């Protein structure tokens, strides 16, 4: 087993601006597919990440085109998702420490805040995934927030592109068997 310095778990190596450029078409297709899993009256959690941002764009489009109701309520820790969705549906931003490199918030206060809710669905991001250990991230607070949202949701989905498969990050937040939503290959048809 590998040991990581304690401070590594609080400092992210993730850089939103860099990661958002990778696998754009795949992320866009994943975002469109995930949007089809939403009912207009859902109360959902949307994690931070580039793939969930593509989902936020797809939700915004679906609402503008009247394919999805604007009564949707989204709780998110992503500043990007807030910016995209705030003008078209109900959005609650989870507070906490700002992680500028992730464009998100997370910490113990954020986890306590999130613990009050019961979501119909959670759409989670991941920095990595392994078949042995499941889904992971490089930030312990983001990890704990994702796990909390997953446990508080009737259904949970992890949105990740193929570059993250069998590429675990530092901190695991859930096994493959803990995700309750449908499993779908990253080879999605639009």
Short mmCIF file of N, CA and C in Angstrom, two decimals:
data_model
loop_
_atom_site.label_atom_id
_atom_site.label_comp_id
_atom_site.label_asym_id
_atom_site.label_seq_id
_atom_site.Cartn_x
_atom_site.Cartn_y
_atom_site.Cartn_z
N UNK A 1 0.83 -1.18 0.00
CA UNK A 1 0.00 0.00 0.00
C UNK A 1 0.88 1.24 0.00
N UNK A 2 0.33 2.33 -0.52
CA UNK A 2 1.06 3.58 -0.66
C UNK A 2 0.61 4.55 0.42
N UNK A 3 1.54 5.24 1.03
CA UNK A 3 1.22 6.27 2.01
C UNK A 3 1.38 7.63 1.37
N UNK A 4 0.44 8.53 1.64
CA UNK A 4 0.50 9.88 1.14
C UNK A 4 0.67 10.82 2.32
N UNK A 5 1.46 11.86 2.16
CA UNK A 5 1.59 12.83 3.26
C UNK A 5 0.21 13.40 3.59
N UNK A 6 -0.03 13.61 4.89
CA UNK A 6 -1.32 14.12 5.36
C UNK A 6 -1.75 15.37 4.61
N UNK A 7 -0.82 16.28 4.36
CA UNK A 7 -1.18 17.54 3.71
C UNK A 7 -1.63 17.32 2.27
N UNK A 8 -1.21 16.25 1.64
CA UNK A 8 -1.64 15.96 0.27
C UNK A 8 -3.15 15.80 0.19
N UNK A 9 -3.75 15.28 1.24
CA UNK A 9 -5.18 15.03 1.22
C UNK A 9 -6.00 16.32 1.28
N UNK A 10 -5.38 17.41 1.62
CA UNK A 10 -6.09 18.69 1.69
C UNK A 10 -5.70 19.63 0.56
N UNK A 11 -4.64 19.32 -0.15
CA UNK A 11 -4.22 20.14 -1.29
C UNK A 11 -4.52 19.37 -2.57
N UNK A 12 -5.28 19.95 -3.42
CA UNK A 12 -5.70 19.28 -4.64
C UNK A 12 -4.67 19.45 -5.75
N UNK A 13 -4.47 18.39 -6.49
CA UNK A 13 -3.64 18.47 -7.70
C UNK A 13 -4.53 18.72 -8.92
N UNK A 14 -5.81 18.73 -8.71
CA UNK A 14 -6.82 18.95 -9.74
C UNK A 14 -6.78 20.41 -10.17
N UNK A 15 -6.86 20.65 -11.45
CA UNK A 15 -6.96 22.01 -11.99
C UNK A 15 -8.11 22.04 -12.98
N UNK A 16 -9.21 22.68 -12.59
CA UNK A 16 -10.43 22.70 -13.40
C UNK A 16 -10.15 23.13 -14.84
N UNK A 17 -9.44 24.22 -15.00
CA UNK A 17 -9.21 24.77 -16.34
C UNK A 17 -8.47 23.79 -17.24
N UNK A 18 -7.60 22.98 -16.68
CA UNK A 18 -6.88 21.98 -17.45
C UNK A 18 -7.77 20.78 -17.75
N UNK A 19 -8.46 20.27 -16.74
CA UNK A 19 -9.25 19.05 -16.87
C UNK A 19 -10.44 19.26 -17.80
N UNK A 20 -11.02 20.45 -17.82
CA UNK A 20 -12.21 20.67 -18.65
C UNK A 20 -11.93 20.53 -20.14
N UNK A 21 -10.67 20.64 -20.54
CA UNK A 21 -10.30 20.52 -21.94
C UNK A 21 -10.20 19.07 -22.41
N UNK A 22 -10.12 18.12 -21.47
CA UNK A 22 -9.93 16.72 -21.81
C UNK A 22 -11.27 16.02 -22.08
N UNK A 23 -11.34 15.24 -23.15
CA UNK A 23 -12.50 14.39 -23.46
C UNK A 23 -13.82 15.15 -23.49
N UNK A 24 -13.81 16.32 -24.11
CA UNK A 24 -15.01 17.18 -24.12
C UNK A 24 -16.25 16.48 -24.68
N UNK A 25 -16.11 15.81 -25.81
CA UNK A 25 -17.28 15.20 -26.45
C UNK A 25 -17.85 14.08 -25.59
N UNK A 26 -16.97 13.31 -24.98
CA UNK A 26 -17.42 12.24 -24.10
C UNK A 26 -18.16 12.82 -22.89
N UNK A 27 -17.61 13.87 -22.30
CA UNK A 27 -18.25 14.52 -21.15
C UNK A 27 -19.59 15.14 -21.54
N UNK A 28 -19.65 15.72 -22.71
CA UNK A 28 -20.91 16.32 -23.19
C UNK A 28 -21.98 15.23 -23.35
N UNK A 29 -21.60 14.08 -23.91
CA UNK A 29 -22.55 12.97 -24.09
C UNK A 29 -23.00 12.43 -22.73
N UNK A 30 -22.08 12.31 -21.79
CA UNK A 30 -22.42 11.84 -20.44
C UNK A 30 -23.39 12.83 -19.79
N UNK A 31 -23.12 14.12 -19.93
CA UNK A 31 -23.99 15.15 -19.36
C UNK A 31 -25.39 15.11 -19.93
N UNK A 32 -25.50 14.91 -21.25
CA UNK A 32 -26.83 14.81 -21.89
C UNK A 32 -27.57 13.57 -21.40
N UNK A 33 -26.86 12.45 -21.31
CA UNK A 33 -27.49 11.22 -20.84
C UNK A 33 -27.98 11.38 -19.40
N UNK A 34 -27.14 11.92 -18.54
CA UNK A 34 -27.50 12.09 -17.13
C UNK A 34 -28.71 13.01 -16.97
N UNK A 35 -28.82 14.02 -17.82
CA UNK A 35 -29.95 14.94 -17.76
C UNK A 35 -31.26 14.21 -18.04
N UNK A 36 -31.22 13.20 -18.89
CA UNK A 36 -32.42 12.43 -19.19
C UNK A 36 -32.90 11.61 -18.00
N UNK A 37 -32.07 11.45 -16.99
CA UNK A 37 -32.43 10.70 -15.79
C UNK A 37 -33.19 11.56 -14.77
N UNK A 38 -33.32 12.85 -15.05
CA UNK A 38 -33.94 13.80 -14.12
C UNK A 38 -35.41 13.99 -14.45
N UNK A 39 -36.22 14.00 -13.40
CA UNK A 39 -37.61 14.40 -13.51
C UNK A 39 -37.69 15.85 -13.05
N UNK A 40 -38.62 16.60 -13.60
CA UNK A 40 -38.72 18.02 -13.31
C UNK A 40 -38.89 18.38 -11.84
N UNK A 41 -39.48 17.49 -11.06
CA UNK A 41 -39.70 17.79 -9.65
C UNK A 41 -38.63 17.18 -8.75
N UNK A 42 -37.56 16.68 -9.32
CA UNK A 42 -36.48 16.09 -8.53
C UNK A 42 -35.80 17.13 -7.66
N UNK A 43 -35.28 16.65 -6.56
CA UNK A 43 -34.43 17.44 -5.66
C UNK A 43 -33.08 16.73 -5.70
N UNK A 44 -32.11 17.34 -6.40
CA UNK A 44 -30.87 16.62 -6.70
C UNK A 44 -29.64 17.31 -6.11
N UNK A 45 -28.61 16.51 -5.92
CA UNK A 45 -27.29 17.03 -5.60
C UNK A 45 -26.44 16.87 -6.85
N UNK A 46 -25.72 17.93 -7.20
CA UNK A 46 -24.75 17.88 -8.30
C UNK A 46 -23.39 18.27 -7.75
N UNK A 47 -22.47 17.34 -7.84
CA UNK A 47 -21.12 17.52 -7.36
C UNK A 47 -20.36 18.48 -8.28
N UNK A 48 -19.18 18.85 -7.84
CA UNK A 48 -18.31 19.66 -8.68
C UNK A 48 -17.63 18.76 -9.71
N UNK A 49 -17.04 19.38 -10.72
CA UNK A 49 -16.30 18.63 -11.72
C UNK A 49 -16.66 19.07 -13.12
N UNK A 50 -15.84 18.70 -14.06
CA UNK A 50 -16.06 19.13 -15.44
C UNK A 50 -17.20 18.37 -16.09
N UNK A 51 -17.37 17.10 -15.78
CA UNK A 51 -18.46 16.34 -16.40
C UNK A 51 -19.80 16.80 -15.85
N UNK A 52 -19.87 17.10 -14.56
CA UNK A 52 -21.12 17.62 -14.02
C UNK A 52 -21.42 19.02 -14.58
N UNK A 53 -20.40 19.76 -14.94
CA UNK A 53 -20.63 21.07 -15.59
C UNK A 53 -21.25 20.88 -16.97
N UNK A 54 -20.82 19.85 -17.69
CA UNK A 54 -21.47 19.55 -18.97
C UNK A 54 -22.93 19.15 -18.73
N UNK A 55 -23.19 18.45 -17.65
CA UNK A 55 -24.56 18.10 -17.29
C UNK A 55 -25.36 19.36 -16.98
N UNK A 56 -24.77 20.29 -16.24
CA UNK A 56 -25.45 21.56 -15.94
C UNK A 56 -25.83 22.28 -17.22
N UNK A 57 -24.94 22.30 -18.19
CA UNK A 57 -25.27 22.91 -19.49
C UNK A 57 -26.43 22.20 -20.16
N UNK A 58 -26.44 20.87 -20.10
CA UNK A 58 -27.53 20.10 -20.71
C UNK A 58 -28.85 20.36 -19.98
N UNK A 59 -28.81 20.48 -18.66
CA UNK A 59 -30.02 20.80 -17.89
C UNK A 59 -30.55 22.17 -18.29
N UNK A 60 -29.66 23.14 -18.38
CA UNK A 60 -30.06 24.50 -18.76
C UNK A 60 -30.74 24.50 -20.14
N UNK A 61 -30.16 23.79 -21.08
CA UNK A 61 -30.75 23.69 -22.42
C UNK A 61 -32.12 23.01 -22.36
N UNK A 62 -32.22 21.91 -21.61
CA UNK A 62 -33.48 21.18 -21.51
C UNK A 62 -34.58 22.06 -20.89
N UNK A 63 -34.23 22.87 -19.92
CA UNK A 63 -35.22 23.77 -19.31
C UNK A 63 -35.63 24.86 -20.29
N UNK A 64 -34.65 25.46 -20.97
CA UNK A 64 -34.97 26.50 -21.96
C UNK A 64 -35.86 25.96 -23.08
N UNK A 65 -35.65 24.70 -23.46
CA UNK A 65 -36.43 24.08 -24.54
C UNK A 65 -37.69 23.40 -24.01
N UNK A 66 -38.01 23.60 -22.74
CA UNK A 66 -39.22 23.07 -22.09
C UNK A 66 -39.29 21.54 -22.11
N UNK A 67 -38.14 20.88 -22.12
CA UNK A 67 -38.08 19.43 -22.00
C UNK A 67 -37.93 19.01 -20.54
N UNK A 68 -37.65 19.99 -19.68
CA UNK A 68 -37.46 19.75 -18.25
C UNK A 68 -38.05 20.95 -17.52
N UNK A 69 -38.74 20.68 -16.43
CA UNK A 69 -39.39 21.74 -15.68
C UNK A 69 -38.39 22.60 -14.92
N UNK A 70 -38.68 23.89 -14.84
CA UNK A 70 -37.81 24.79 -14.08
C UNK A 70 -38.09 24.69 -12.58
N UNK A 71 -38.97 23.77 -12.16
CA UNK A 71 -39.18 23.55 -10.73
C UNK A 71 -38.13 22.61 -10.14
N UNK A 72 -37.22 22.15 -10.97
CA UNK A 72 -36.10 21.35 -10.50
C UNK A 72 -35.33 22.12 -9.43
N UNK A 73 -34.92 21.42 -8.36
CA UNK A 73 -34.09 22.06 -7.33
C UNK A 73 -32.75 21.34 -7.28
N UNK A 74 -31.69 22.10 -7.39
CA UNK A 74 -30.33 21.57 -7.40
C UNK A 74 -29.56 22.12 -6.21
N UNK A 75 -28.92 21.23 -5.46
CA UNK A 75 -27.97 21.61 -4.43
C UNK A 75 -26.60 21.24 -4.99
N UNK A 76 -25.66 22.16 -4.93
CA UNK A 76 -24.34 21.91 -5.51
C UNK A 76 -23.24 22.57 -4.70
N UNK A 77 -22.07 22.03 -4.81
CA UNK A 77 -20.88 22.65 -4.23
C UNK A 77 -20.00 23.25 -5.33
N UNK A 78 -20.53 23.32 -6.54
CA UNK A 78 -19.78 23.80 -7.69
C UNK A 78 -20.16 25.23 -8.06
N UNK A 79 -19.18 26.10 -8.09
CA UNK A 79 -19.42 27.47 -8.53
C UNK A 79 -19.81 27.51 -10.00
N UNK A 80 -19.28 26.61 -10.79
CA UNK A 80 -19.60 26.54 -12.23
C UNK A 80 -21.07 26.14 -12.41
N UNK A 81 -21.51 25.09 -11.69
CA UNK A 81 -22.91 24.66 -11.80
C UNK A 81 -23.86 25.76 -11.35
N UNK A 82 -23.49 26.46 -10.28
CA UNK A 82 -24.30 27.58 -9.81
C UNK A 82 -24.44 28.64 -10.90
N UNK A 83 -23.33 29.00 -11.50
CA UNK A 83 -23.34 30.02 -12.55
C UNK A 83 -24.21 29.60 -13.75
N UNK A 84 -24.12 28.35 -14.14
CA UNK A 84 -24.88 27.86 -15.30
C UNK A 84 -26.37 27.76 -15.00
N UNK A 85 -26.73 27.28 -13.82
CA UNK A 85 -28.12 26.92 -13.52
C UNK A 85 -28.93 27.98 -12.80
N UNK A 86 -28.28 28.93 -12.18
CA UNK A 86 -28.99 29.87 -11.30
C UNK A 86 -30.10 30.64 -11.99
N UNK A 87 -29.97 30.92 -13.26
CA UNK A 87 -31.00 31.70 -13.95
C UNK A 87 -32.16 30.86 -14.47
N UNK A 88 -32.06 29.52 -14.39
CA UNK A 88 -33.12 28.70 -14.99
C UNK A 88 -33.82 27.75 -14.02
N UNK A 89 -33.28 27.55 -12.82
CA UNK A 89 -33.96 26.68 -11.84
C UNK A 89 -33.52 27.06 -10.44
N UNK A 90 -34.06 26.38 -9.45
CA UNK A 90 -33.71 26.64 -8.05
C UNK A 90 -32.36 26.01 -7.74
N UNK A 91 -31.43 26.81 -7.23
CA UNK A 91 -30.09 26.30 -6.92
C UNK A 91 -29.70 26.75 -5.52
N UNK A 92 -29.18 25.81 -4.74
CA UNK A 92 -28.62 26.10 -3.43
C UNK A 92 -27.14 25.75 -3.47
N UNK A 93 -26.31 26.71 -3.09
CA UNK A 93 -24.86 26.47 -3.06
C UNK A 93 -24.47 26.02 -1.66
N UNK A 94 -23.77 24.90 -1.60
CA UNK A 94 -23.22 24.41 -0.34
C UNK A 94 -22.05 25.32 0.03
N UNK A 95 -22.02 25.79 1.24
CA UNK A 95 -20.92 26.66 1.67
C UNK A 95 -19.68 25.87 2.03
N UNK A 96 -18.80 26.52 2.75
CA UNK A 96 -17.57 25.86 3.17
C UNK A 96 -16.35 26.53 2.59
N UNK A 97 -15.23 25.88 2.72
CA UNK A 97 -13.97 26.39 2.22
C UNK A 97 -13.97 26.37 0.70
N UNK A 98 -13.54 27.47 0.10
CA UNK A 98 -13.43 27.56 -1.34
C UNK A 98 -12.14 26.89 -1.81
N UNK A 99 -12.27 25.97 -2.73
CA UNK A 99 -11.13 25.35 -3.40
C UNK A 99 -11.10 25.91 -4.81
N UNK A 100 -10.34 27.00 -4.97
CA UNK A 100 -10.31 27.74 -6.23
C UNK A 100 -9.93 26.85 -7.41
N UNK A 101 -8.96 25.95 -7.22
CA UNK A 101 -8.51 25.10 -8.33
C UNK A 101 -9.60 24.13 -8.79
N UNK A 102 -10.56 23.82 -7.92
CA UNK A 102 -11.67 22.93 -8.25
C UNK A 102 -12.93 23.71 -8.62
N UNK A 103 -12.93 25.01 -8.35
CA UNK A 103 -14.12 25.86 -8.55
C UNK A 103 -15.28 25.32 -7.70
N UNK A 104 -14.94 24.96 -6.43
CA UNK A 104 -15.95 24.34 -5.58
C UNK A 104 -15.71 24.65 -4.11
N UNK A 105 -16.68 24.25 -3.30
CA UNK A 105 -16.59 24.41 -1.86
C UNK A 105 -16.75 23.04 -1.19
N UNK A 106 -16.10 22.89 -0.06
CA UNK A 106 -16.25 21.66 0.74
C UNK A 106 -15.46 21.83 2.03
N UNK A 107 -16.00 21.34 3.11
CA UNK A 107 -15.30 21.20 4.40
C UNK A 107 -16.29 20.60 5.38
N UNK A 108 -15.94 20.58 6.63
CA UNK A 108 -16.81 19.97 7.65
C UNK A 108 -18.15 20.69 7.74
N UNK A 109 -18.15 22.01 7.66
CA UNK A 109 -19.41 22.76 7.71
C UNK A 109 -20.30 22.41 6.52
N UNK A 110 -19.70 22.25 5.34
CA UNK A 110 -20.46 21.89 4.14
C UNK A 110 -21.09 20.51 4.31
N UNK A 111 -20.34 19.58 4.90
CA UNK A 111 -20.85 18.23 5.12
C UNK A 111 -22.01 18.26 6.11
N UNK A 112 -21.88 19.04 7.17
CA UNK A 112 -22.97 19.18 8.15
C UNK A 112 -24.21 19.79 7.51
N UNK A 113 -24.04 20.81 6.68
CA UNK A 113 -25.15 21.43 5.96
C UNK A 113 -25.84 20.42 5.06
N UNK A 114 -25.06 19.69 4.29
CA UNK A 114 -25.61 18.72 3.34
C UNK A 114 -26.36 17.60 4.06
N UNK A 115 -25.94 17.27 5.25
CA UNK A 115 -26.53 16.16 6.01
C UNK A 115 -28.00 16.39 6.36
N UNK A 116 -28.50 17.59 6.18
CA UNK A 116 -29.90 17.90 6.48
C UNK A 116 -30.86 17.44 5.39
N UNK A 117 -30.34 17.15 4.21
CA UNK A 117 -31.18 16.91 3.04
C UNK A 117 -31.39 15.43 2.75
N UNK A 118 -32.42 15.16 1.96
CA UNK A 118 -32.70 13.84 1.40
C UNK A 118 -32.94 14.08 -0.09
N UNK A 119 -32.05 13.59 -0.92
CA UNK A 119 -32.10 13.85 -2.36
C UNK A 119 -32.79 12.70 -3.10
N UNK A 120 -33.49 13.05 -4.15
CA UNK A 120 -34.03 12.00 -5.02
C UNK A 120 -32.89 11.38 -5.83
N UNK A 121 -31.93 12.22 -6.24
CA UNK A 121 -30.79 11.72 -7.02
C UNK A 121 -29.55 12.55 -6.71
N UNK A 122 -28.40 11.88 -6.77
CA UNK A 122 -27.11 12.57 -6.66
C UNK A 122 -26.30 12.26 -7.91
N UNK A 123 -25.71 13.29 -8.48
CA UNK A 123 -24.83 13.15 -9.63
C UNK A 123 -23.44 13.58 -9.18
N UNK A 124 -22.57 12.60 -9.07
CA UNK A 124 -21.27 12.82 -8.46
C UNK A 124 -20.16 12.81 -9.49
N UNK A 125 -19.11 13.54 -9.19
CA UNK A 125 -17.92 13.52 -10.02
C UNK A 125 -16.89 12.59 -9.37
N UNK A 126 -15.81 12.35 -10.08
CA UNK A 126 -14.72 11.54 -9.53
C UNK A 126 -13.43 11.93 -10.25
N UNK A 127 -12.35 11.96 -9.49
CA UNK A 127 -11.04 12.20 -10.09
C UNK A 127 -10.42 10.91 -10.60
N UNK A 128 -10.95 9.79 -10.11
CA UNK A 128 -10.45 8.50 -10.53
C UNK A 128 -11.38 7.39 -10.11
N UNK A 129 -11.10 6.19 -10.62
CA UNK A 129 -11.91 5.03 -10.29
C UNK A 129 -11.05 3.78 -10.47
N UNK A 130 -11.21 2.85 -9.54
CA UNK A 130 -10.59 1.54 -9.73
C UNK A 130 -11.65 0.48 -9.47
N UNK A 131 -11.53 -0.65 -10.13
CA UNK A 131 -12.50 -1.71 -9.94
C UNK A 131 -12.41 -2.31 -8.55
N UNK A 132 -11.26 -2.24 -7.93
CA UNK A 132 -11.07 -2.79 -6.60
C UNK A 132 -11.60 -1.87 -5.50
N UNK A 133 -11.33 -0.56 -5.63
CA UNK A 133 -11.65 0.37 -4.54
C UNK A 133 -12.77 1.35 -4.85
N UNK A 134 -13.20 1.43 -6.07
CA UNK A 134 -14.31 2.31 -6.42
C UNK A 134 -13.89 3.71 -6.82
N UNK A 135 -14.69 4.69 -6.44
CA UNK A 135 -14.55 6.07 -6.89
C UNK A 135 -13.71 6.87 -5.91
N UNK A 136 -12.92 7.79 -6.45
CA UNK A 136 -11.99 8.52 -5.59
C UNK A 136 -11.79 9.96 -6.08
N UNK A 137 -11.21 10.74 -5.19
CA UNK A 137 -10.88 12.12 -5.46
C UNK A 137 -9.54 12.43 -4.78
N UNK A 138 -8.98 13.59 -5.05
CA UNK A 138 -7.70 13.92 -4.43
C UNK A 138 -7.83 14.90 -3.27
N UNK A 139 -9.07 15.15 -2.83
CA UNK A 139 -9.31 16.09 -1.75
C UNK A 139 -10.23 15.43 -0.72
N UNK A 140 -9.78 15.35 0.51
CA UNK A 140 -10.54 14.62 1.53
C UNK A 140 -11.89 15.26 1.82
N UNK A 141 -12.00 16.58 1.76
CA UNK A 141 -13.28 17.23 2.01
C UNK A 141 -14.26 16.95 0.88
N UNK A 142 -13.79 17.03 -0.35
CA UNK A 142 -14.64 16.71 -1.50
C UNK A 142 -15.09 15.26 -1.42
N UNK A 143 -14.18 14.40 -1.02
CA UNK A 143 -14.49 12.98 -0.85
C UNK A 143 -15.62 12.79 0.15
N UNK A 144 -15.51 13.41 1.30
CA UNK A 144 -16.52 13.26 2.35
C UNK A 144 -17.86 13.85 1.92
N UNK A 145 -17.82 14.96 1.19
CA UNK A 145 -19.05 15.58 0.71
C UNK A 145 -19.74 14.67 -0.31
N UNK A 146 -18.96 14.10 -1.23
CA UNK A 146 -19.52 13.18 -2.23
C UNK A 146 -20.14 11.96 -1.56
N UNK A 147 -19.44 11.41 -0.59
CA UNK A 147 -19.95 10.23 0.12
C UNK A 147 -21.25 10.57 0.85
N UNK A 148 -21.29 11.71 1.51
CA UNK A 148 -22.50 12.13 2.22
C UNK A 148 -23.67 12.25 1.26
N UNK A 149 -23.46 12.91 0.13
CA UNK A 149 -24.53 13.07 -0.86
C UNK A 149 -24.99 11.71 -1.39
N UNK A 150 -24.05 10.82 -1.64
CA UNK A 150 -24.40 9.48 -2.14
C UNK A 150 -25.29 8.75 -1.14
N UNK A 151 -24.94 8.82 0.14
CA UNK A 151 -25.69 8.12 1.17
C UNK A 151 -27.07 8.74 1.42
N UNK A 152 -27.23 10.02 1.12
CA UNK A 152 -28.50 10.72 1.36
C UNK A 152 -29.44 10.71 0.16
N UNK A 153 -29.07 9.98 -0.89
CA UNK A 153 -29.84 9.99 -2.13
C UNK A 153 -30.53 8.66 -2.38
N UNK A 154 -31.75 8.75 -2.93
CA UNK A 154 -32.46 7.53 -3.31
C UNK A 154 -31.71 6.81 -4.42
N UNK A 155 -31.17 7.58 -5.35
CA UNK A 155 -30.36 7.03 -6.44
C UNK A 155 -29.11 7.88 -6.57
N UNK A 156 -28.00 7.25 -6.86
CA UNK A 156 -26.77 8.00 -7.06
C UNK A 156 -26.07 7.53 -8.33
N UNK A 157 -25.47 8.49 -9.01
CA UNK A 157 -24.78 8.25 -10.27
C UNK A 157 -23.41 8.91 -10.20
N UNK A 158 -22.41 8.26 -10.73
CA UNK A 158 -21.09 8.87 -10.82
C UNK A 158 -20.82 9.12 -12.30
N UNK A 159 -20.53 10.38 -12.60
CA UNK A 159 -20.27 10.78 -13.99
C UNK A 159 -18.76 10.91 -14.17
N UNK A 160 -18.19 10.04 -15.00
CA UNK A 160 -16.76 10.15 -15.27
C UNK A 160 -16.47 9.65 -16.67
N UNK A 161 -15.49 10.27 -17.29
CA UNK A 161 -15.11 9.86 -18.63
C UNK A 161 -14.11 8.70 -18.55
N UNK A 162 -13.83 8.09 -19.68
CA UNK A 162 -13.03 6.87 -19.72
C UNK A 162 -11.58 7.05 -19.28
N UNK A 163 -11.08 8.28 -19.29
CA UNK A 163 -9.68 8.51 -18.89
C UNK A 163 -9.46 8.24 -17.41
N UNK A 164 -10.53 8.19 -16.63
CA UNK A 164 -10.42 8.01 -15.18
C UNK A 164 -10.59 6.56 -14.74
N UNK A 165 -10.98 5.70 -15.66
CA UNK A 165 -11.20 4.29 -15.33
C UNK A 165 -9.86 3.60 -15.10
N UNK A 166 -9.80 2.91 -13.99
CA UNK A 166 -8.59 2.20 -13.53
C UNK A 166 -7.44 3.17 -13.26
N UNK A 167 -7.79 4.40 -12.88
CA UNK A 167 -6.84 5.44 -12.51
C UNK A 167 -7.27 6.03 -11.17
N UNK A 168 -7.07 5.31 -10.07
CA UNK A 168 -7.55 5.81 -8.77
C UNK A 168 -6.81 7.07 -8.33
N UNK A 169 -7.53 7.89 -7.59
CA UNK A 169 -6.94 9.06 -6.95
C UNK A 169 -6.66 8.71 -5.50
N UNK A 170 -6.39 9.71 -4.65
CA UNK A 170 -5.90 9.46 -3.29
C UNK A 170 -6.92 8.95 -2.29
N UNK A 171 -8.17 9.43 -2.36
CA UNK A 171 -9.13 9.16 -1.30
C UNK A 171 -10.41 8.56 -1.90
N UNK A 172 -10.78 7.37 -1.46
CA UNK A 172 -11.99 6.70 -1.96
C UNK A 172 -13.22 7.22 -1.24
N UNK A 173 -14.32 7.38 -1.99
CA UNK A 173 -15.56 7.78 -1.34
C UNK A 173 -16.69 6.80 -1.54
N UNK A 174 -16.53 5.82 -2.40
CA UNK A 174 -17.60 4.84 -2.57
C UNK A 174 -17.21 3.73 -3.50
N UNK A 175 -17.66 2.53 -3.17
CA UNK A 175 -17.42 1.38 -4.02
C UNK A 175 -18.38 1.33 -5.19
N UNK A 176 -18.03 0.55 -6.19
CA UNK A 176 -18.89 0.41 -7.35
C UNK A 176 -20.28 -0.10 -6.97
N UNK A 177 -20.33 -0.97 -5.95
CA UNK A 177 -21.60 -1.53 -5.51
C UNK A 177 -22.44 -0.55 -4.70
N UNK A 178 -21.88 0.58 -4.30
CA UNK A 178 -22.63 1.55 -3.51
C UNK A 178 -23.39 2.56 -4.37
N UNK A 179 -23.04 2.67 -5.62
CA UNK A 179 -23.75 3.57 -6.53
C UNK A 179 -25.05 2.88 -6.91
N UNK A 180 -26.15 3.55 -6.70
CA UNK A 180 -27.44 2.89 -6.82
C UNK A 180 -28.14 3.09 -8.15
N UNK A 181 -27.68 4.03 -8.96
CA UNK A 181 -28.34 4.31 -10.23
C UNK A 181 -27.95 3.30 -11.29
N UNK A 182 -28.46 3.52 -12.48
CA UNK A 182 -28.16 2.65 -13.61
C UNK A 182 -26.69 2.73 -13.98
N UNK A 183 -26.15 1.63 -14.45
CA UNK A 183 -24.78 1.63 -14.95
C UNK A 183 -24.84 1.72 -16.46
N UNK A 184 -24.06 2.62 -17.01
CA UNK A 184 -24.06 2.83 -18.45
C UNK A 184 -22.64 3.03 -18.91
N UNK A 185 -22.29 2.45 -19.99
CA UNK A 185 -20.95 2.59 -20.54
C UNK A 185 -20.68 4.03 -20.93
N UNK A 186 -19.41 4.40 -20.92
CA UNK A 186 -19.04 5.75 -21.34
C UNK A 186 -19.17 5.89 -22.85
N UNK A 187 -19.44 4.83 -23.55
CA UNK A 187 -19.64 4.91 -25.00
C UNK A 187 -21.12 5.18 -25.25
N UNK A 188 -21.49 6.41 -25.05
CA UNK A 188 -22.91 6.79 -25.11
C UNK A 188 -23.26 7.29 -26.49
N UNK A 189 -24.47 7.00 -26.87
CA UNK A 189 -25.03 7.60 -28.08
C UNK A 189 -25.75 8.86 -27.68
N UNK A 190 -25.65 9.90 -28.49
CA UNK A 190 -26.37 11.13 -28.15
C UNK A 190 -27.79 10.85 -28.34
#
